[in-house]
Amino acid sequence: MKAAFYTLGCKVNQTESEYMAQLLEKAGFEIVSPNEEADYYIVNSCTVTATADQKTRQHVRKFKRKHPNSVVILTGCMPQAFPVDAENLTEADIVTGNKNDGDILNLINRHNMENNRIIAVNEHRNGDKFTDCSISKFSERIRAFVKIEDGCDRFCSYCIIPMSRGRVRSKTPDALKTEIAALAENGIKEIVLVGINLSAYGKNEHFNIVDAVKICSENEKIQRVRLGSLEPDHITPEIVSELSKIEKFCPQFHISLQSGCNKTLKNMNRHYTAEEYRELCRLLRSSFENTSITTDVMVGFNEESENDFYESLRFVQEIGFEKVHVFPYSQREGTSASKKGDSVSKKEKERRAEIMINETEKIRKEYFQSLIGKSVRVLFENKAAEGIYQGYTKNYTPVRLESDTDIIGLETDTVITGFSDEYCISKLPI
């Protein structure tokens, strides 16, 4: 039997797809590309935006249309947040949610026995424990995303995630240690710790994010440890100090900003001010050598005026992020912000996004330019083209190198000689 996964959304979804794929592999399934013929097509959905839901529906229908005799399975965040909408997507033979990832094989077997459509979406409830999703390998081979936290308690006014993921819960340190050992034995050299609200790892427990980084770094076969997306108000000076002492820790911080305007931040129900965010960036850059700070910025949030937008833009320029993901606000049904309407037109959102993107790309190019002539240490992960290999520095700068030999898995010093829009170009030192 062949199964194919199509995964939308974040690194957590990618990890959960890997987990489900390994469950099926252990049961004798062959995992193939979604572009190939398969007996089962699993769409692991994202529901952060209405566009994500649209992509989910499109792919469920496409797989059923192209492979009418195959079983199409819809899972992930969309059914979890909007179970009625998911049930109404009749092209899906099995509808389940991210709470049921571990049941994927049982659902398939049940469908084979009953030959009926199955709807199995269990609600997240307060007090739920972190459910096992341990993996022993990862499709990228060198770098693995490891989920250690699920759920979110923040309730930002624009965000549906608490509805699709439930409350904060964390993987135990013992379970993490076992998982890291298995990944290391299978050739993984870099661990990226991920979660829905990663910086809340260990909330109401006796451990925190520093403990997770230490567990990974203590494995002698793991060369690097980095963190996924973080919330700024959870990164305390104590945590920064402890992380700075861990040699294998990568000083790359993706810290969600959303807006550099305090009025907008308050309307979003974010839990910090622009001034507090600025101070955190100052602390990080003074605590780590060659640190990089990347972020997400939303434009056109409801009631964001022209002045608010330019206040946010000036803040982004001041911080000088190494990379910025810019996106226009999109109303999300079921959130508190959606009840207030949308006062910024689509055309205006697109204009503001274009301005923000152009300015942040200038900053990124200036950063790449500053690296020319410098020696950087790169862990090479994959082949970008024939004879061209790509990897990342510890601060997650993408670097490419021409090589006649396979250097995947090699960590080596290189010298930056140039750059494109997306990566730096390097050569081996003489």
mmCIF file of N, CA and C in Angstrom, residues 2 85 112 144 153 227 262 272 278 362 384 405:
data_model
loop_
_atom_site.group_PDB
_atom_site.id
_atom_site.type_symbol
_atom_site.label_atom_id
_atom_site.label_comp_id
_atom_site.label_asym_id
_atom_site.label_seq_id
_atom_site.Cartn_x
_atom_site.Cartn_y
_atom_site.Cartn_z
ATOM 1 N N LYS A 2 0.449 2.250 -0.745
ATOM 2 C CA LYS A 2 1.203 3.489 -0.847
ATOM 3 C C LYS A 2 0.408 4.643 -0.244
ATOM 4 N N ASP A 85 -17.300 22.668 8.523
ATOM 5 C CA ASP A 85 -16.793 22.934 7.171
ATOM 6 C C ASP A 85 -16.019 21.740 6.634
ATOM 7 N N ASN A 112 -11.327 0.721 5.816
ATOM 8 C CA ASN A 112 -11.246 -0.464 4.955
ATOM 9 C C ASN A 112 -12.278 -1.516 5.357
ATOM 10 N N ALA A 144 16.404 18.230 11.647
ATOM 11 C CA ALA A 144 15.082 17.720 12.003
ATOM 12 C C ALA A 144 14.332 18.725 12.856
ATOM 13 N N ASP A 153 -2.124 29.935 24.684
ATOM 14 C CA ASP A 153 -3.025 30.605 25.637
ATOM 15 C C ASP A 153 -3.086 32.115 25.417
ATOM 16 N N LEU A 227 16.123 27.271 17.731
ATOM 17 C CA LEU A 227 14.733 27.400 18.138
ATOM 18 C C LEU A 227 13.874 27.877 16.979
ATOM 19 N N ASN A 262 2.459 50.742 18.796
ATOM 20 C CA ASN A 262 1.852 50.317 20.058
ATOM 21 C C ASN A 262 0.331 50.277 20.001
ATOM 22 N N TYR A 272 3.057 42.855 24.633
ATOM 23 C CA TYR A 272 4.295 43.603 24.783
ATOM 24 C C TYR A 272 4.143 44.922 24.039
ATOM 25 N N ARG A 278 12.112 46.291 21.407
ATOM 26 C CA ARG A 278 13.406 46.911 21.083
ATOM 27 C C ARG A 278 14.468 46.510 22.113
ATOM 28 N N LYS A 362 15.771 45.627 1.239
ATOM 29 C CA LYS A 362 16.977 46.468 1.207
ATOM 30 C C LYS A 362 17.878 46.144 2.396
ATOM 31 N N ALA A 384 21.533 22.089 -4.136
ATOM 32 C CA ALA A 384 20.650 23.100 -4.734
ATOM 33 C C ALA A 384 20.563 22.929 -6.241
ATOM 34 N N THR A 405 32.576 17.148 -5.012
ATOM 35 C CA THR A 405 32.265 16.003 -4.148
ATOM 36 C C THR A 405 31.029 16.301 -3.311
#
